[in-house]
Short mmCIF file of C-alpha atoms in Angstrom, two decimals:
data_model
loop_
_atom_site.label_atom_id
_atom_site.label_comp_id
_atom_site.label_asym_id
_atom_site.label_seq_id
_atom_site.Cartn_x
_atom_site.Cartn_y
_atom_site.Cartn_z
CA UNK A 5 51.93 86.32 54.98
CA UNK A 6 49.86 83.45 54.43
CA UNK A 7 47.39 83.63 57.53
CA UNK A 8 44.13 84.51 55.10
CA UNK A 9 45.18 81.50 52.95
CA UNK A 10 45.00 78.97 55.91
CA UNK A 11 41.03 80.17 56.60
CA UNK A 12 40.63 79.75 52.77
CA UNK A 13 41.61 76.16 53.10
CA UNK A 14 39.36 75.68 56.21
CA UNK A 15 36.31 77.04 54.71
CA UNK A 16 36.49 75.26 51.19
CA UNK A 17 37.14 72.11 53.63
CA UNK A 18 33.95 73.17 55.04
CA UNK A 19 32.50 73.46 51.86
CA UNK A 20 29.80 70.57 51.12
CA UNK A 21 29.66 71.06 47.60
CA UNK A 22 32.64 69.27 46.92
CA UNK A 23 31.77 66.22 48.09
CA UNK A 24 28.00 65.91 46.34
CA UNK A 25 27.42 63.22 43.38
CA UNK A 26 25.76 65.19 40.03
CA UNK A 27 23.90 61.86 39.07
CA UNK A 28 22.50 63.25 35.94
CA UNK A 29 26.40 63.63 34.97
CA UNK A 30 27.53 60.14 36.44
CA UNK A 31 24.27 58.27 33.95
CA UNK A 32 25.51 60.25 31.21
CA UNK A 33 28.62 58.92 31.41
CA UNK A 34 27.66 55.39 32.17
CA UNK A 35 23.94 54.80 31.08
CA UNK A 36 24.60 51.30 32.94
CA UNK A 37 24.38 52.64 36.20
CA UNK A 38 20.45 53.52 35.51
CA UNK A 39 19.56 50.18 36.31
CA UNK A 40 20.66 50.53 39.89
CA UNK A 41 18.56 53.60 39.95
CA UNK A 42 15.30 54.21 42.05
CA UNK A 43 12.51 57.03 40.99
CA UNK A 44 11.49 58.65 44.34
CA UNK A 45 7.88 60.02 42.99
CA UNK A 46 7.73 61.57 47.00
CA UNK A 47 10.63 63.50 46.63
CA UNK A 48 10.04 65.66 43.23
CA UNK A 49 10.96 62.39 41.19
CA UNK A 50 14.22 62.57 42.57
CA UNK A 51 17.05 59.87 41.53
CA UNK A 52 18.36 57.52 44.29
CA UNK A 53 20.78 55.26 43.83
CA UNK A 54 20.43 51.44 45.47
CA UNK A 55 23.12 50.53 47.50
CA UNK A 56 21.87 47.47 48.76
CA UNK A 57 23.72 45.28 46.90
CA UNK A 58 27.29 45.14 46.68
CA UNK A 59 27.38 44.67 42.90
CA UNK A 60 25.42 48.47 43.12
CA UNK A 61 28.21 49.86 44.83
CA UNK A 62 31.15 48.55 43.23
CA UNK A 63 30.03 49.89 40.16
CA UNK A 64 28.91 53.40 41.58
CA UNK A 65 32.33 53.48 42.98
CA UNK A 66 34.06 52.64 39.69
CA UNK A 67 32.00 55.34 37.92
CA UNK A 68 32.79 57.49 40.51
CA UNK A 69 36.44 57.21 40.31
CA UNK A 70 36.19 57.45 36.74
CA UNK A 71 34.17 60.66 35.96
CA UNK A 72 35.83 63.03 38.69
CA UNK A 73 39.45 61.46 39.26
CA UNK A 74 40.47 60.03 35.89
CA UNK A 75 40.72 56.82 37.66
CA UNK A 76 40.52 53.56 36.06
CA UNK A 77 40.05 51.11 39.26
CA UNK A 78 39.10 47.33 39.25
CA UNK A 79 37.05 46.43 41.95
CA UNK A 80 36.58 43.09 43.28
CA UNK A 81 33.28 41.95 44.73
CA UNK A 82 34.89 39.93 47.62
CA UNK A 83 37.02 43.27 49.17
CA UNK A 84 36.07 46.35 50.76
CA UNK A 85 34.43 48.99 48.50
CA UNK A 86 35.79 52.53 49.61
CA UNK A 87 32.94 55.24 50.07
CA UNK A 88 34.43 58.18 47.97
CA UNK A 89 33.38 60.76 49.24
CA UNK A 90 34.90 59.87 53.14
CA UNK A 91 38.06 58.81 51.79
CA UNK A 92 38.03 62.48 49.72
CA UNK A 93 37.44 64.41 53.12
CA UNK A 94 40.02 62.50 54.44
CA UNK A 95 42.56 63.61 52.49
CA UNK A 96 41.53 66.99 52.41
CA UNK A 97 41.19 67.69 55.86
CA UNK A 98 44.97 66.00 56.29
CA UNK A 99 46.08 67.96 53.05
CA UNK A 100 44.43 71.39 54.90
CA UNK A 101 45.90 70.15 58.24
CA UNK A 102 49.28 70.63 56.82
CA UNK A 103 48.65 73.44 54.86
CA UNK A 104 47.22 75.78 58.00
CA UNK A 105 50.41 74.24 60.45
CA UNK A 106 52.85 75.77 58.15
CA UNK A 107 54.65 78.81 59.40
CA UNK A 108 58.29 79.19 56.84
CA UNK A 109 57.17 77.33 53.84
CA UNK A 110 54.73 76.61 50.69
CA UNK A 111 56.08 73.57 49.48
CA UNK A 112 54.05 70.84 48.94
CA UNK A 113 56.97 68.03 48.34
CA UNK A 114 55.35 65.72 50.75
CA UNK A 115 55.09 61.95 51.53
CA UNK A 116 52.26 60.26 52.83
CA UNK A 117 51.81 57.19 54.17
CA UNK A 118 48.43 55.02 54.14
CA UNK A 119 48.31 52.16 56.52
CA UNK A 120 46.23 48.99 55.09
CA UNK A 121 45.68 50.46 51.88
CA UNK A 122 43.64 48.02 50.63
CA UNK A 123 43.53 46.50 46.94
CA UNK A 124 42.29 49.56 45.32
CA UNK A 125 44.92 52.35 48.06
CA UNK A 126 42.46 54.78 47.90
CA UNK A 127 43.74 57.15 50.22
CA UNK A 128 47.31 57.20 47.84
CA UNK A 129 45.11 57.89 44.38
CA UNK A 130 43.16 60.13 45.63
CA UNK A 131 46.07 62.31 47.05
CA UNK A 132 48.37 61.61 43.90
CA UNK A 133 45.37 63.12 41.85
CA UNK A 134 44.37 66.07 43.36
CA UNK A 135 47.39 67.00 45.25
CA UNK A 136 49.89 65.11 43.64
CA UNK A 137 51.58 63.91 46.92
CA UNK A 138 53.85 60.93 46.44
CA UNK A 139 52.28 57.94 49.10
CA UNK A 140 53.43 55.16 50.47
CA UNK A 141 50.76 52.18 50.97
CA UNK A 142 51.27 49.04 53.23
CA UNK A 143 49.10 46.13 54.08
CA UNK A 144 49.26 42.94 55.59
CA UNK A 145 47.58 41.10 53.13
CA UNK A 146 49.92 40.23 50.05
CA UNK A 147 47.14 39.82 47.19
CA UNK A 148 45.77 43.41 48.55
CA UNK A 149 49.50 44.69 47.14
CA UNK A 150 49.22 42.74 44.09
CA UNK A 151 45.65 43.84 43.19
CA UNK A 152 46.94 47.88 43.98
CA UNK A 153 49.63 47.14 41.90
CA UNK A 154 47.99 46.20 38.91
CA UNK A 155 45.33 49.38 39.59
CA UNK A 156 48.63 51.60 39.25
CA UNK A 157 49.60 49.71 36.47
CA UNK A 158 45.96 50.14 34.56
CA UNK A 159 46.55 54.35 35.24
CA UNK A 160 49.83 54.61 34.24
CA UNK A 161 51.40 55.38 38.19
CA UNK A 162 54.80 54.70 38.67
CA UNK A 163 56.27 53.20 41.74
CA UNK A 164 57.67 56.40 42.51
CA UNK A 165 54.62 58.24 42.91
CA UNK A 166 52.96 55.84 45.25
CA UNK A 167 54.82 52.96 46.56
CA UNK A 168 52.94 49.73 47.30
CA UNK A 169 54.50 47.44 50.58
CA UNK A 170 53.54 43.88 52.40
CA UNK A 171 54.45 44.45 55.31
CA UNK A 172 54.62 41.41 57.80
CA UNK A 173 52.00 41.23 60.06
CA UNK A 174 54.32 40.38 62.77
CA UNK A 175 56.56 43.09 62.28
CA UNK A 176 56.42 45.19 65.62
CA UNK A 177 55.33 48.62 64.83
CA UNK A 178 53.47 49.72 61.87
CA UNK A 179 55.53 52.37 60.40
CA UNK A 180 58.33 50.36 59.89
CA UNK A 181 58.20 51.34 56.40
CA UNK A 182 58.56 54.47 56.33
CA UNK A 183 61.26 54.58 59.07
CA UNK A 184 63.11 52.73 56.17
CA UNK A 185 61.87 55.34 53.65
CA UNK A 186 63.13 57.76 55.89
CA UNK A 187 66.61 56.30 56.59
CA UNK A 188 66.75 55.39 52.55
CA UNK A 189 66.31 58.84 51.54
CA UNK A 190 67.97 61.10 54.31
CA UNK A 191 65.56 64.17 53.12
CA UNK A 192 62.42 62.55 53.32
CA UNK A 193 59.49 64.97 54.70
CA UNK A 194 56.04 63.09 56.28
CA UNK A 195 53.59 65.15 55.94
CA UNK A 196 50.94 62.71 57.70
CA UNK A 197 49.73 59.05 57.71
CA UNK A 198 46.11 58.29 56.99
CA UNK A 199 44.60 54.81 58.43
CA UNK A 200 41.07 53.22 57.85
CA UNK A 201 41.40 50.57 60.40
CA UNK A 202 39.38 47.90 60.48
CA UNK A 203 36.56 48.98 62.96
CA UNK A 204 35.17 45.57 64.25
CA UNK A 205 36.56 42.69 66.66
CA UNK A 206 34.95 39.97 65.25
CA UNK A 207 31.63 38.51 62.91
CA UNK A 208 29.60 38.80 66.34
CA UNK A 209 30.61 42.28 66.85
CA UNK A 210 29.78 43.61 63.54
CA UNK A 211 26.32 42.01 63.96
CA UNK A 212 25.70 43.79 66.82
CA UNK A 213 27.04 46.82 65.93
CA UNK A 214 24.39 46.19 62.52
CA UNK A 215 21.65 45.35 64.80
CA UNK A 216 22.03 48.45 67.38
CA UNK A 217 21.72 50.76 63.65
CA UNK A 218 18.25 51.29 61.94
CA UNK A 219 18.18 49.08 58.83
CA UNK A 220 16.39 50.47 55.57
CA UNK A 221 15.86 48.42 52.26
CA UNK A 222 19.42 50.33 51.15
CA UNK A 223 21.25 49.15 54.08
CA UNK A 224 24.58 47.08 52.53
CA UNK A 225 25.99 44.12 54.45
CA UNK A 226 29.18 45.23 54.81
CA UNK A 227 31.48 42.97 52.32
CA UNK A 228 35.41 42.65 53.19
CA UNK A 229 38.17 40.43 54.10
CA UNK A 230 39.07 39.38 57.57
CA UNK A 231 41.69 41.84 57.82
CA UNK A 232 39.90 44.36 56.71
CA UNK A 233 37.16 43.96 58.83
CA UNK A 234 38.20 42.92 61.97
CA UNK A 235 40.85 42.95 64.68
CA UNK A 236 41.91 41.92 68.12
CA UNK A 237 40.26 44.28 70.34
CA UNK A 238 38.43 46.00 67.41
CA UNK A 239 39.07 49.85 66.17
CA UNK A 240 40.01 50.86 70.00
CA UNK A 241 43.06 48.70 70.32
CA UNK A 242 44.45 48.61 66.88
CA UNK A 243 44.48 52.38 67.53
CA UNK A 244 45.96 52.44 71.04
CA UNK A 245 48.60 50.40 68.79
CA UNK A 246 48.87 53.56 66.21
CA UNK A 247 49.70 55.51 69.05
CA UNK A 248 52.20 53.32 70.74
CA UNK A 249 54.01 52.52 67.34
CA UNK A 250 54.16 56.53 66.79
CA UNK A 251 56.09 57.26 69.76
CA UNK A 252 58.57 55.00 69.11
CA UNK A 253 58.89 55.99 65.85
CA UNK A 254 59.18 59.43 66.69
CA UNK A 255 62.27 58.93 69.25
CA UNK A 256 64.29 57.58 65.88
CA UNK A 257 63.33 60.18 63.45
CA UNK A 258 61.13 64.10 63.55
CA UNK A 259 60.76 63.84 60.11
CA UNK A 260 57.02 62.77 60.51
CA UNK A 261 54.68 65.83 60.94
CA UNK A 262 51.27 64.46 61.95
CA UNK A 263 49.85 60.82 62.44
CA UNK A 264 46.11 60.41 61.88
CA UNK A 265 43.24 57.65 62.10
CA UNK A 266 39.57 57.07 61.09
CA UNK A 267 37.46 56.62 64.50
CA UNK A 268 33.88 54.92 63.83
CA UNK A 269 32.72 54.93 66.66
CA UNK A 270 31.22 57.56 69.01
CA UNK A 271 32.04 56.15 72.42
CA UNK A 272 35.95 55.57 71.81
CA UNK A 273 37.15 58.88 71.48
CA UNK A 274 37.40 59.87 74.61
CA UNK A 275 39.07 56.36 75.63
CA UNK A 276 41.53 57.42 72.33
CA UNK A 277 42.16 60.64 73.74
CA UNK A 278 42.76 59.45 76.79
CA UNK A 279 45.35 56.81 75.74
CA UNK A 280 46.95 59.80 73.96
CA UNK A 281 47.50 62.11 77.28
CA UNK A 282 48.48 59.08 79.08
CA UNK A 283 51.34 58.67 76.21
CA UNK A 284 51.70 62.60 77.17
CA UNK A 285 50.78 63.85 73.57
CA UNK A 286 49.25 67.30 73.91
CA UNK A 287 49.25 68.21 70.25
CA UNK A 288 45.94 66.24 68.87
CA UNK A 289 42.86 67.74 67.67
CA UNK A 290 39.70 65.93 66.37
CA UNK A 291 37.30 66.52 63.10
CA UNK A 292 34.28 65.18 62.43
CA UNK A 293 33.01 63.80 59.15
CA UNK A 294 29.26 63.84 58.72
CA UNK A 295 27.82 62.06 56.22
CA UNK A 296 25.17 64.90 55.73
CA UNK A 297 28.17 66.88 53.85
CA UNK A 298 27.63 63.84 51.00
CA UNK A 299 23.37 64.39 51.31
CA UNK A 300 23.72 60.84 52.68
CA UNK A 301 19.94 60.72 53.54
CA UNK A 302 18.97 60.27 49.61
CA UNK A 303 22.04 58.38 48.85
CA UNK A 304 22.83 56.20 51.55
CA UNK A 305 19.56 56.11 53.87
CA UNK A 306 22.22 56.96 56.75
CA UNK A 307 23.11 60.07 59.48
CA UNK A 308 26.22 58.07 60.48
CA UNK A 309 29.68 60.04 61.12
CA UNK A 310 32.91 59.59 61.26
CA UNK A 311 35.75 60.94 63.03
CA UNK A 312 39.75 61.93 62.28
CA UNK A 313 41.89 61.65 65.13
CA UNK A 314 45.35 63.12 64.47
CA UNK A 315 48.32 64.06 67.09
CA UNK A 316 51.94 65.14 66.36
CA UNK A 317 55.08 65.27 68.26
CA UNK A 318 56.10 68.50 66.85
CA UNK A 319 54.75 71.87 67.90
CA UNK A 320 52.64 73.17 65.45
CA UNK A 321 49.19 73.87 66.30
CA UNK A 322 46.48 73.55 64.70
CA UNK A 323 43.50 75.88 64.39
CA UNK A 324 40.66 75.35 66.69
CA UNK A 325 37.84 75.24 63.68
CA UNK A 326 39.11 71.93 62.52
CA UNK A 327 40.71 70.66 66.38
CA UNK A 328 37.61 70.67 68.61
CA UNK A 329 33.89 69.00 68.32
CA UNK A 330 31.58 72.02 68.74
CA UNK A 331 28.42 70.24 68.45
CA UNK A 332 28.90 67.33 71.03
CA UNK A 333 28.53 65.65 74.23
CA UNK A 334 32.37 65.05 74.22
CA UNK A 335 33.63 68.72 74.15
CA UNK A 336 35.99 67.50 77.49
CA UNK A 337 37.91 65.42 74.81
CA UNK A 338 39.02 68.72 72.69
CA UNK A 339 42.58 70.05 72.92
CA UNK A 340 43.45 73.05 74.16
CA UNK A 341 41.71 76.45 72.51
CA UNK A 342 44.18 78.05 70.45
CA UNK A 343 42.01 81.14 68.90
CA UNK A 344 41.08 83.97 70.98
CA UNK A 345 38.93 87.02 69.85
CA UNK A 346 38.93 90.26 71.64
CA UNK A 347 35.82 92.07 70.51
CA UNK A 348 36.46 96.26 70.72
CA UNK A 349 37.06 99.19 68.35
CA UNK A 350 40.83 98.52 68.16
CA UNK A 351 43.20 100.73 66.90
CA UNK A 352 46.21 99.46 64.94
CA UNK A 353 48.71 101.72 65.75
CA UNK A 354 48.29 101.15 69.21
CA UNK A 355 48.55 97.56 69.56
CA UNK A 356 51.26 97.59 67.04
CA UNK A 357 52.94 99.64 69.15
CA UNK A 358 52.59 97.46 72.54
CA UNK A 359 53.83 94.83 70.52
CA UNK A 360 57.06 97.00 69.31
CA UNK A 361 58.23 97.31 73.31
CA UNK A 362 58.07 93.75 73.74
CA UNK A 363 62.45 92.06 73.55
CA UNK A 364 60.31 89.86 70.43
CA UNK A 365 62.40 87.51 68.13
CA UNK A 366 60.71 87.97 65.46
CA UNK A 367 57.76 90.85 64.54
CA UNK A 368 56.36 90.68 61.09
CA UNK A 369 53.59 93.07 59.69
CA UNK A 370 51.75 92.58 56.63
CA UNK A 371 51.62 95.77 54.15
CA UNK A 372 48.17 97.29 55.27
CA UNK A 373 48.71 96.10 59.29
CA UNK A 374 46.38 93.72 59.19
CA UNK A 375 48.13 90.59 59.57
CA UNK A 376 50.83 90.45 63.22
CA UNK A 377 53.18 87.39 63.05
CA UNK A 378 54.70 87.28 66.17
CA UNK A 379 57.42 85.14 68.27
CA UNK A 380 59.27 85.20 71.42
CA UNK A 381 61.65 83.38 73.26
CA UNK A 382 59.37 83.96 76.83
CA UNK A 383 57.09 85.30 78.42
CA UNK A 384 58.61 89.11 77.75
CA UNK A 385 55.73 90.88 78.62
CA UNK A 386 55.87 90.13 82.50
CA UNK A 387 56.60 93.04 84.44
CA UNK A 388 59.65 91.13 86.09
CA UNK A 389 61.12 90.60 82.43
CA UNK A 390 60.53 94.44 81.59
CA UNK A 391 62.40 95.48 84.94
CA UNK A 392 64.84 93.28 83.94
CA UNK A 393 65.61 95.11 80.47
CA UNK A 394 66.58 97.92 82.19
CA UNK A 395 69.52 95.87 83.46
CA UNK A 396 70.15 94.46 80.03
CA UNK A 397 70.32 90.76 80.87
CA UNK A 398 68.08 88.03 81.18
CA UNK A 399 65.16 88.31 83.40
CA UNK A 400 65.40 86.24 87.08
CA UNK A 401 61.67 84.52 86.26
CA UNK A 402 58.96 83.95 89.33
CA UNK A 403 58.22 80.53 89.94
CA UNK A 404 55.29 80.79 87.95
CA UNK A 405 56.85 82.21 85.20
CA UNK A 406 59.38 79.91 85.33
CA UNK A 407 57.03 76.62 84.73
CA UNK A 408 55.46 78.76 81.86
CA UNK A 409 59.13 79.42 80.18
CA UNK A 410 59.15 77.83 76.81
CA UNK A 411 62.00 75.50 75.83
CA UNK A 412 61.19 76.56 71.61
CA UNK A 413 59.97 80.55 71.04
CA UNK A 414 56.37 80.80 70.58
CA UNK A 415 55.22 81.79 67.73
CA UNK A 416 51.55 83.85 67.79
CA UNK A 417 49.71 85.00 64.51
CA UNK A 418 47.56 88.27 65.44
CA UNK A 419 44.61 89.52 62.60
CA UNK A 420 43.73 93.00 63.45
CA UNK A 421 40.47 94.45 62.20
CA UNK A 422 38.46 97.69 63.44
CA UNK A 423 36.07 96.08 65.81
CA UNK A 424 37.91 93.22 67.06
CA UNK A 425 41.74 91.37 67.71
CA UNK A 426 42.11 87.70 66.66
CA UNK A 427 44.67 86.24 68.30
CA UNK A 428 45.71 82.06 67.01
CA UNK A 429 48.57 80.25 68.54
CA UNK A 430 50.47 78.50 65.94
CA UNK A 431 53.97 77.41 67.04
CA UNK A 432 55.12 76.38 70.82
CA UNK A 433 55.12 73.91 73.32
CA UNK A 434 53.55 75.85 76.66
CA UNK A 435 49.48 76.85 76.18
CA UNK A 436 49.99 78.82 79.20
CA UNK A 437 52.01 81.34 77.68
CA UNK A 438 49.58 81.29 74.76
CA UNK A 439 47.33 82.39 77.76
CA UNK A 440 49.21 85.01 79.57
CA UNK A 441 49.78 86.69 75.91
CA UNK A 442 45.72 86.99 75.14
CA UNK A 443 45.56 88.60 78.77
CA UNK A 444 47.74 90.85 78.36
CA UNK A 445 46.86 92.55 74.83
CA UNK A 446 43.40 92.42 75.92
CA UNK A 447 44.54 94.60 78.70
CA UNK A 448 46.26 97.17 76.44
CA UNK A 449 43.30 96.75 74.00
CA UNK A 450 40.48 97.52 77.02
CA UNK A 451 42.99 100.68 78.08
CA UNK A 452 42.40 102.38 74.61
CA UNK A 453 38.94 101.98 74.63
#
């Protein structure tokens, strides 16, 4: 079983290390980025980068793409820079998000899909790279293809590996693409989309968005094209958009696992999530991406964060360490919990053998009885269903039981230690019966106490 592999993935997500510039590495392999460099006597002579000027952080990025990705990227000075290290998290929270919603499979044959990719598709190197997923980038602006193009072209990246689209920006919904990628190749697999929309409504907007931030000297005036930066009805409605265009993408094809976007700012998640349960999708979850993972305060002067909001119209779920906001005002907007701990001297045997009575569909037990994959077709530990065993057919349900019935089996991983029963949700379409199951093994756990 691959349960311990999935917290693995979650903690080396969590892991800031990854994500922190060596700048004593980056000058030694180009000496021209001292120049941009500041001395900071106050902090043990430490090295600080300027990113005030654009220049500054087009060639920081360039460096940057060069010494840890193998990446040679023109940059123009008139088009948005890409901050590494958010675009990395990015892609490794969606590449973990997949990983920990498996439940049959290891593969990692997937397709991606990047929405406004920009001249440099960021998103698509960066996951042909390190995870060597094939991408598909689309933007609306045709000289933003061109200029990707010729950055594949400069590392060697054929068309295959990451495909570069225009797509018209009148076309209707904005994965038309990949619906064609998807009817083109019958097998296709979508393992996500990624989107950095453009986060402003108009030149008035961003300037008041600037002015409501503390400026330092290394504050950068954001540099970009008008599509890039702005929209009609800024980040809030282009996303309401990504969320209309997915469900009616996903009633022509199920081929597309989990849809994602960058939020920027604070007060539109909850409108987001609320657009999402008004659309009826359950399955979302929310991570945050703090700047303070990058030790932004000596590189960027900033404590700003970012958010990924995902959703999926397929029942996987998704663990509750990278679903819900813990530290926030907004914990109303988190999906439902979907990781339960029962904390007791537990023994094995016993629960194991609870489990064993249950009419399951499937019982799986690791080697050393650790590790409990479990699925049923209902809610089979109700005293009406056992009664109804006895009779060998299927159980007349209660009303209640009835509205909790499951139209897919539920599928419950269980991790079994002495002192305590972890019990995650990973497969199913009813939370309630999710529920009912943590009540009742914590009842046959608190009777062998």
């Amino acid at each position: 079983m691959k349960l311990l592999n999935s917290y693995e993935l979650i903690d080396k997500l969590n892991t800031n290390s990854n994500y922190r510039y060596d700048f004593s590495k980056l000058l030694e392999h180009n000496p021209q980025l001292e120049k941009y460099t500041i001395k900071n006597d106050k902090n043990n002579n430490r090295i600080i980068y300027d990113f005030s000027n654009n220049q500054n952080v087009v060639e920081f990025t360039q460096s940057v793409l060069r010494f840890y990705f193998n990446l040679n990227i023109k940059i123009e000075n008139d088009r948005l820079c890409p901050r590494v290290p958010n675009r990395l998290k990015y892609v490794d929270f969606m590449y973990t998000l997949l990983k920990t919603t498996e439940l049959n499979t290891d593969t990692d044959d997937y397709l991606g899909l990047d929405i406004g990719t920009g001249h440099i598709c960021i998103y698509s190197l960066l996951l042909h790279q390190k995870y060597k997923i094939k991408s598909i980038g689309t933007d609306i602006d045709g000289k933003s293809i061109d200029l990707a193009k010729n950055n594949l072209l400069l590392n060697n990246i054929k068309d295959e590996d990451i495909e570069l689209i225009k797509e018209d920006s009148n076309d209707l919904n904005m994965y038309h693409s990949l619906y064609e990628r998807i009817v083109k190749e019958k097998t296709s697999f979508i393992g996500f989309t990624v989107c950095n929309p453009p986060f402003y409504e108009s030149q008035m907007d961003l300037a008041t968005a600037k002015g409501s931030k503390k400026s330092t000297p290394n504050t950068l005036d954001l540099v970009g094209t008008e599509s890039e930066l702005f929209t009609k009805g800024g980040e809030l409605e282009f996303i309401k958009n990504l969320i209309n265009d997915s469900c009616s993408i996903s009633l022509k094809t199920d081929k597309i696992k989990w849809f994602s976007s960058m939020i920027n700012k604070y007060g539109n998640l909850p409108k987001v999530v609320e657009h999402l349960k008004t659309k009826n999708i359950w399955n979302y979850g929310i991570f945050e991406i703090n700047f303070d993972d990058f030790e932004s305060k000596s590189l960027y002067y900033s404590s700003t964060s970012r958010w990924i909001v995902y959703w999926s119209f397929q029942n996987f779920i998704p663990p509750n360490r990278i679903s819900r906001l813990i530290h926030s005002n907004l914990k109303s907007v988190n999906p439902h919990i979907s990781e339960f701990v029962i904390v007791n001297k537990t023994d094995k045997s016993f629960i194991l053998h609870k489990l064993e009575l249950l009419n399951y569909t499937k019982l799986i037990v690791s080697e050393d009885k650790k590790y409990v994959r479990f699925e049923v077709p209902d809610i089979v530990w109700s005293r009406s269903y056992m009664r109804s065993l006895k009779g060998n057919k299927r159980p007349k349900l209660t009303k209640e039981e009835s509205h909790l019935s499951p139209k897919e089996p539920t599928v419950i991983d269980i991790i079994i230690t002495e002192c305590s029963i972890r019990i995650l949700w990973r497969y199913g379409t009813s939370h309630k019966i999710y529920e009912s199951f943590t009540s009742w093994l914590k009842r046959q756990s608190d009777e062998n106490k």
